[in-house]
Amino acid sequence: MKTLKLMLSVLMLLATFAACKKGNNDPNDPNDPENVQKVSKADLLPYYIVAERKTGDQKLAVMTFTQDGDGVKVNLHRQGYLRSIATDVTDNTLTFDLDGTGTYTYRFALEKNASGQITLKSFLYTDKSNAAQGLDFAVLANTTSAQTYENADFKTGNLLFRFTGSKNIDWDIKERQIGTKYYPPPINQTLPIMAVAPEVSIPYYALATGSFKANSDFIGAVVPSWKNVNSPILVVERNNIIYQANKQ
């Protein structure tokens, strides 16, 4: 009888311990196995991926997701480039093939915690025509929490640019010559007209909340982190140069 009572006490203690452990679970801890959930293709709709290829031109890519009937399409944007491909998520991994031949394939391993938050665990891009190709970096961003860029100034080094209310990117704003003026006698000179102005002003359009494109001129997005920067930052590519800019 004493042995039976002892066994029942041990079982009750273990049950209490398990309940306490479960109750102490942090639903936002991606390393807790209890939090790992199945990622569906519909889960991707409020997210976008920003990635940088290792070699070649047009390195920066922004991947958005849109509903397509019962399916989901991934829309891969680069400067002057767009591919839309029906996609699915298998075993929490998003995989898609750009041209259907297996030459250019993307693979993103995902994870969802108990709160429904998705994180990017790993990324891979394979180009069978170029063994040196791949992804230098990739990050997953959420449209619902992305920092806004509209009607804001950004700066990288000494380069300042602005997203205007008229949906233009005013690039490299500084004092520059915007024209000339002839002064008659007694001055009798042609002198430069100076003003604070952009190098170019180009219309842009939104891809998804937090990302934008200006056809073949610009592409970019606000990301929660980037490479060695662990805070929100805007990455933008122009003329095959990728800039990291801070909001002013």
C-alpha positions as a Markdown table, in Angstrom:
| # | Residue | x | y | z |
|---|---|---|---|---|
| 1 | Met | 0.0 | 0.0 | 0.0 |
| 2 | Lys | 2.8 | 2.4 | 0.9 |
| 3 | Thr | 4.5 | 1.6 | -2.4 |
| 4 | Leu | 1.3 | 2.4 | -4.3 |
| 5 | Lys | 0.8 | 5.7 | -2.5 |
| 6 | Leu | 4.4 | 6.6 | -3.2 |
| 7 | Met | 4.0 | 5.8 | -6.9 |
| 8 | Leu | 0.8 | 7.9 | -7.0 |
| 9 | Ser | 2.6 | 10.8 | -5.3 |
| 10 | Val | 5.4 | 10.6 | -7.8 |
| 11 | Leu | 3.0 | 10.6 | -10.8 |
| 12 | Met | 1.1 | 13.6 | -9.4 |
| 13 | Leu | 4.4 | 15.5 | -8.9 |
| 14 | Leu | 5.5 | 14.8 | -12.5 |
| 15 | Ala | 2.1 | 15.9 | -13.8 |
| 16 | Thr | 2.3 | 19.1 | -11.8 |
| 17 | Phe | 5.9 | 19.7 | -13.0 |
| 18 | Ala | 4.8 | 19.2 | -16.6 |
| 19 | Ala | 1.9 | 21.6 | -16.2 |
| 20 | Cys | 4.1 | 24.2 | -14.7 |
| 21 | Lys | 6.7 | 23.8 | -17.4 |
| 22 | Lys | 4.0 | 24.2 | -20.1 |
| 23 | Gly | 2.6 | 27.2 | -18.3 |
| 24 | Asn | 6.0 | 28.9 | -18.2 |
| 25 | Asn | 6.4 | 28.4 | -22.0 |
| 26 | Asp | 7.4 | 31.7 | -23.8 |
| 27 | Pro | 5.3 | 31.6 | -27.0 |
| 28 | Asn | 7.8 | 33.9 | -28.7 |
| 29 | Asp | 10.8 | 31.7 | -28.1 |
| 30 | Pro | 11.7 | 30.2 | -31.5 |
| 31 | Asn | 14.1 | 27.7 | -29.9 |
| 32 | Asp | 11.3 | 26.1 | -27.8 |
| 33 | Pro | 10.1 | 23.0 | -29.7 |
| 34 | Glu | 6.6 | 23.4 | -28.3 |
| 35 | Asn | 6.3 | 26.7 | -30.2 |
| 36 | Val | 7.1 | 25.3 | -33.7 |
| 37 | Gln | 4.0 | 25.3 | -35.8 |
| 38 | Lys | 3.3 | 24.4 | -39.4 |
| 39 | Val | 3.8 | 27.3 | -41.9 |
| 40 | Ser | 1.2 | 27.5 | -44.6 |
| 41 | Lys | 1.4 | 29.4 | -47.8 |
| 42 | Ala | -1.4 | 31.8 | -46.6 |
| 43 | Asp | 0.8 | 32.7 | -43.6 |
| 44 | Leu | 3.2 | 34.4 | -46.1 |
| 45 | Leu | 0.7 | 37.0 | -47.3 |
| 46 | Pro | 1.6 | 39.7 | -44.8 |
| 47 | Tyr | 5.4 | 39.2 | -45.3 |
| 48 | Tyr | 8.1 | 40.0 | -47.8 |
| 49 | Ile | 11.6 | 38.8 | -48.3 |
| 50 | Val | 14.5 | 41.1 | -49.2 |
| 51 | Ala | 17.6 | 39.3 | -50.6 |
| 52 | Glu | 21.0 | 40.2 | -52.1 |
| 53 | Arg | 22.6 | 38.0 | -54.7 |
| 54 | Lys | 26.4 | 37.4 | -54.6 |
| 55 | Thr | 27.4 | 38.3 | -58.1 |
| 56 | Gly | 26.2 | 40.1 | -61.2 |
| 57 | Asp | 24.0 | 43.2 | -61.7 |
| 58 | Gln | 20.6 | 43.8 | -60.1 |
| 59 | Lys | 21.7 | 42.0 | -57.0 |
| 60 | Leu | 18.8 | 43.3 | -54.7 |
| 61 | Ala | 15.5 | 41.4 | -54.9 |
| 62 | Val | 12.2 | 42.1 | -53.1 |
| 63 | Met | 9.8 | 39.1 | -52.9 |
| 64 | Thr | 6.2 | 39.9 | -52.1 |
| 65 | Phe | 3.2 | 37.4 | -51.8 |
| 66 | Thr | -0.2 | 37.8 | -53.3 |
| 67 | Gln | -3.4 | 35.7 | -53.2 |
| 68 | Asp | -4.2 | 33.9 | -56.5 |
| 69 | Gly | -7.5 | 32.1 | -56.2 |
| 70 | Asp | -6.9 | 29.3 | -53.7 |
| 71 | Gly | -3.1 | 29.6 | -54.2 |
| 72 | Val | -0.4 | 32.1 | -53.4 |
| 73 | Lys | 2.1 | 33.7 | -55.8 |
| 74 | Val | 5.5 | 34.9 | -55.0 |
| 75 | Asn | 6.4 | 38.1 | -57.0 |
| 76 | Leu | 10.2 | 38.5 | -57.4 |
| 77 | His | 11.2 | 42.1 | -58.2 |
| 78 | Arg | 14.6 | 43.4 | -59.2 |
| 79 | Gln | 15.4 | 46.6 | -61.1 |
| 80 | Gly | 13.5 | 46.4 | -64.3 |
| 81 | Tyr | 12.6 | 42.7 | -63.6 |
| 82 | Leu | 9.5 | 40.8 | -62.4 |
| 83 | Arg | 8.7 | 37.1 | -62.1 |
| 84 | Ser | 5.4 | 35.8 | -60.6 |
| 85 | Ile | 5.4 | 32.1 | -59.7 |
| 86 | Ala | 2.8 | 30.0 | -58.0 |
| 87 | Thr | 4.3 | 28.7 | -54.8 |
| 88 | Asp | 3.7 | 26.4 | -51.8 |
| 89 | Val | 5.3 | 25.7 | -48.5 |
| 90 | Thr | 6.3 | 22.1 | -47.8 |
| 91 | Asp | 7.8 | 21.0 | -44.4 |
| 92 | Asn | 8.0 | 24.7 | -43.5 |
| 93 | Thr | 10.2 | 25.4 | -46.5 |
| 94 | Leu | 9.3 | 27.8 | -49.3 |
| 95 | Thr | 10.8 | 26.7 | -52.6 |
| 96 | Phe | 10.3 | 28.1 | -56.1 |
| 97 | Asp | 11.8 | 27.8 | -59.5 |
| 98 | Leu | 12.1 | 31.0 | -61.6 |
| 99 | Asp | 11.9 | 29.4 | -65.1 |
| 100 | Gly | 10.6 | 25.9 | -64.5 |
| 101 | Thr | 13.8 | 24.2 | -65.6 |
| 102 | Gly | 15.5 | 24.0 | -62.2 |
| 103 | Thr | 18.3 | 26.3 | -63.3 |
| 104 | Tyr | 17.4 | 29.2 | -60.9 |
| 105 | Thr | 15.9 | 28.0 | -57.6 |
| 106 | Tyr | 15.2 | 29.6 | -54.3 |
| 107 | Arg | 14.8 | 27.9 | -51.0 |
| 108 | Phe | 13.8 | 29.5 | -47.7 |
| 109 | Ala | 13.4 | 27.5 | -44.4 |
| 110 | Leu | 10.8 | 29.1 | -42.2 |
| 111 | Glu | 9.5 | 28.7 | -38.6 |
| 112 | Lys | 6.3 | 29.8 | -36.9 |
| 113 | Asn | 5.9 | 30.1 | -33.2 |
| 114 | Ala | 2.8 | 29.7 | -31.1 |
| 115 | Ser | 2.0 | 33.4 | -31.5 |
| 116 | Gly | 1.9 | 33.0 | -35.3 |
| 117 | Gln | 5.1 | 34.9 | -35.9 |
| 118 | Ile | 7.3 | 33.6 | -38.8 |
| 119 | Thr | 11.0 | 33.7 | -38.8 |
| 120 | Leu | 13.5 | 32.9 | -41.6 |
| 121 | Lys | 15.9 | 30.1 | -40.5 |
| 122 | Ser | 18.0 | 29.8 | -43.6 |
| 123 | Phe | 18.2 | 30.7 | -47.3 |
| 124 | Leu | 19.6 | 29.3 | -50.5 |
| 125 | Tyr | 19.7 | 30.4 | -54.1 |
| 126 | Thr | 21.2 | 28.1 | -56.8 |
| 127 | Asp | 22.1 | 29.1 | -60.3 |
| 128 | Lys | 23.2 | 26.0 | -62.3 |
| 129 | Ser | 24.7 | 28.3 | -65.0 |
| 130 | Asn | 27.0 | 30.1 | -62.4 |
| 131 | Ala | 28.5 | 28.1 | -59.5 |
| 132 | Ala | 29.7 | 31.3 | -57.9 |
| 133 | Gln | 26.1 | 32.6 | -57.6 |
| 134 | Gly | 24.0 | 32.5 | -54.4 |
| 135 | Leu | 22.6 | 34.7 | -51.8 |
| 136 | Asp | 24.9 | 37.0 | -49.8 |
| 137 | Phe | 22.0 | 37.8 | -47.4 |
| 138 | Ala | 18.3 | 37.6 | -46.9 |
| 139 | Val | 15.8 | 38.8 | -44.4 |
| 140 | Leu | 12.0 | 38.3 | -43.8 |
| 141 | Ala | 10.0 | 41.4 | -43.0 |
| 142 | Asn | 6.4 | 41.9 | -41.9 |
| 143 | Thr | 4.2 | 44.5 | -43.7 |
| 144 | Thr | 2.2 | 45.2 | -40.5 |
| 145 | Ser | 5.3 | 46.3 | -38.5 |
| 146 | Ala | 7.5 | 47.7 | -41.3 |
| 147 | Gln | 8.8 | 51.2 | -40.8 |
| 148 | Thr | 7.2 | 53.7 | -43.2 |
| 149 | Tyr | 9.4 | 55.4 | -45.8 |
| 150 | Glu | 6.7 | 57.7 | -47.5 |
| 151 | Asn | 7.2 | 61.4 | -47.0 |
| 152 | Ala | 10.5 | 60.8 | -45.3 |
| 153 | Asp | 14.2 | 61.7 | -45.7 |
| 154 | Phe | 17.0 | 59.1 | -45.6 |
| 155 | Lys | 20.7 | 59.5 | -45.5 |
| 156 | Thr | 23.7 | 57.2 | -46.2 |
| 157 | Gly | 27.0 | 58.9 | -45.7 |
| 158 | Asn | 26.7 | 62.3 | -47.3 |
| 159 | Leu | 24.0 | 61.2 | -49.7 |
| 160 | Leu | 20.5 | 62.5 | -48.8 |
| 161 | Phe | 17.4 | 61.4 | -50.6 |
| 162 | Arg | 13.7 | 61.9 | -50.1 |
| 163 | Phe | 10.4 | 60.2 | -50.8 |
| 164 | Thr | 8.1 | 63.1 | -51.6 |
| 165 | Gly | 4.3 | 63.4 | -51.2 |
| 166 | Ser | 4.0 | 63.4 | -55.0 |
| 167 | Lys | 5.4 | 59.8 | -55.1 |
| 168 | Asn | 8.9 | 60.8 | -56.4 |
| 169 | Ile | 12.3 | 59.8 | -55.1 |
| 170 | Asp | 14.4 | 63.0 | -55.0 |
| 171 | Trp | 17.9 | 61.5 | -55.1 |
| 172 | Asp | 21.1 | 63.1 | -53.8 |
| 173 | Ile | 19.8 | 66.4 | -52.5 |
| 174 | Lys | 22.5 | 69.0 | -52.1 |
| 175 | Glu | 23.5 | 72.5 | -53.3 |
| 176 | Arg | 24.2 | 72.3 | -57.0 |
| 177 | Gln | 24.1 | 74.4 | -60.2 |
| 178 | Ile | 20.6 | 74.3 | -61.6 |
| 179 | Gly | 21.1 | 76.8 | -64.4 |
| 180 | Thr | 22.9 | 79.9 | -65.6 |
| 181 | Lys | 21.9 | 83.6 | -65.8 |
| 182 | Tyr | 23.4 | 86.3 | -68.0 |
| 183 | Tyr | 24.1 | 89.6 | -66.3 |
| 184 | Pro | 24.4 | 92.5 | -68.9 |
| 185 | Pro | 26.9 | 95.4 | -68.6 |
| 186 | Pro | 28.4 | 96.6 | -66.4 |
| 187 | Ile | 28.6 | 93.1 | -64.9 |
| 188 | Asn | 28.7 | 91.5 | -68.4 |
| 189 | Gln | 28.9 | 87.9 | -67.1 |
| 190 | Thr | 27.2 | 84.6 | -67.2 |
| 191 | Leu | 27.0 | 83.2 | -63.7 |
| 192 | Pro | 25.7 | 79.9 | -62.3 |
| 193 | Ile | 22.4 | 79.7 | -60.5 |
| 194 | Met | 22.8 | 77.6 | -57.3 |
| 195 | Ala | 20.1 | 75.9 | -55.3 |
| 196 | Val | 19.5 | 72.9 | -53.0 |
| 197 | Ala | 18.1 | 70.3 | -55.5 |
| 198 | Pro | 18.2 | 66.6 | -56.2 |
| 199 | Glu | 20.3 | 65.0 | -58.9 |
| 200 | Val | 17.2 | 63.3 | -60.3 |
| 201 | Ser | 13.5 | 63.1 | -59.3 |
| 202 | Ile | 11.9 | 59.8 | -60.4 |
| 203 | Pro | 8.4 | 58.5 | -59.8 |
| 204 | Tyr | 8.1 | 55.3 | -57.7 |
| 205 | Tyr | 5.4 | 52.9 | -56.7 |
| 206 | Ala | 4.8 | 50.6 | -53.7 |
| 207 | Leu | 5.3 | 46.9 | -54.0 |
| 208 | Ala | 3.9 | 46.1 | -50.6 |
| 209 | Thr | 3.9 | 48.1 | -47.4 |
| 210 | Gly | 7.6 | 48.7 | -46.7 |
| 211 | Ser | 8.9 | 48.1 | -50.2 |
| 212 | Phe | 9.0 | 50.1 | -53.4 |
| 213 | Lys | 10.3 | 50.2 | -57.0 |
| 214 | Ala | 11.0 | 52.8 | -59.7 |
| 215 | Asn | 11.1 | 50.4 | -62.7 |
| 216 | Ser | 14.7 | 50.0 | -63.8 |
| 217 | Asp | 16.0 | 53.0 | -61.7 |
| 218 | Phe | 15.4 | 52.1 | -58.1 |
| 219 | Ile | 14.3 | 49.2 | -55.9 |
| 220 | Gly | 14.3 | 49.0 | -52.1 |
| 221 | Ala | 12.6 | 48.1 | -48.9 |
| 222 | Val | 12.7 | 48.8 | -45.2 |
| 223 | Val | 14.0 | 45.7 | -43.3 |
| 224 | Pro | 14.1 | 45.0 | -39.5 |
| 225 | Ser | 17.9 | 44.3 | -39.8 |
| 226 | Trp | 20.5 | 43.9 | -42.5 |
| 227 | Lys | 23.9 | 42.1 | -42.3 |
| 228 | Asn | 25.7 | 43.7 | -39.3 |
| 229 | Val | 22.9 | 46.2 | -38.6 |
| 230 | Asn | 20.4 | 45.0 | -36.0 |
| 231 | Ser | 17.9 | 47.8 | -36.2 |
| 232 | Pro | 15.4 | 48.9 | -38.9 |
| 233 | Ile | 17.1 | 50.3 | -42.0 |
| 234 | Leu | 16.3 | 51.0 | -45.6 |
| 235 | Val | 18.2 | 49.2 | -48.3 |
| 236 | Val | 18.0 | 50.6 | -51.8 |
| 237 | Glu | 19.7 | 49.8 | -55.1 |
| 238 | Arg | 20.5 | 52.2 | -57.9 |
| 239 | Asn | 22.9 | 51.6 | -60.8 |
| 240 | Asn | 23.8 | 48.2 | -59.3 |
| 241 | Ile | 25.0 | 49.8 | -56.1 |
| 242 | Ile | 23.2 | 48.8 | -52.8 |
| 243 | Tyr | 22.9 | 51.5 | -50.2 |
| 244 | Gln | 22.0 | 51.2 | -46.5 |
| 245 | Ala | 20.2 | 54.4 | -45.3 |
| 246 | Asn | 18.8 | 55.6 | -42.0 |
| 247 | Lys | 15.6 | 57.6 | -41.6 |
| 248 | Gln | 16.2 | 61.2 | -40.7 |
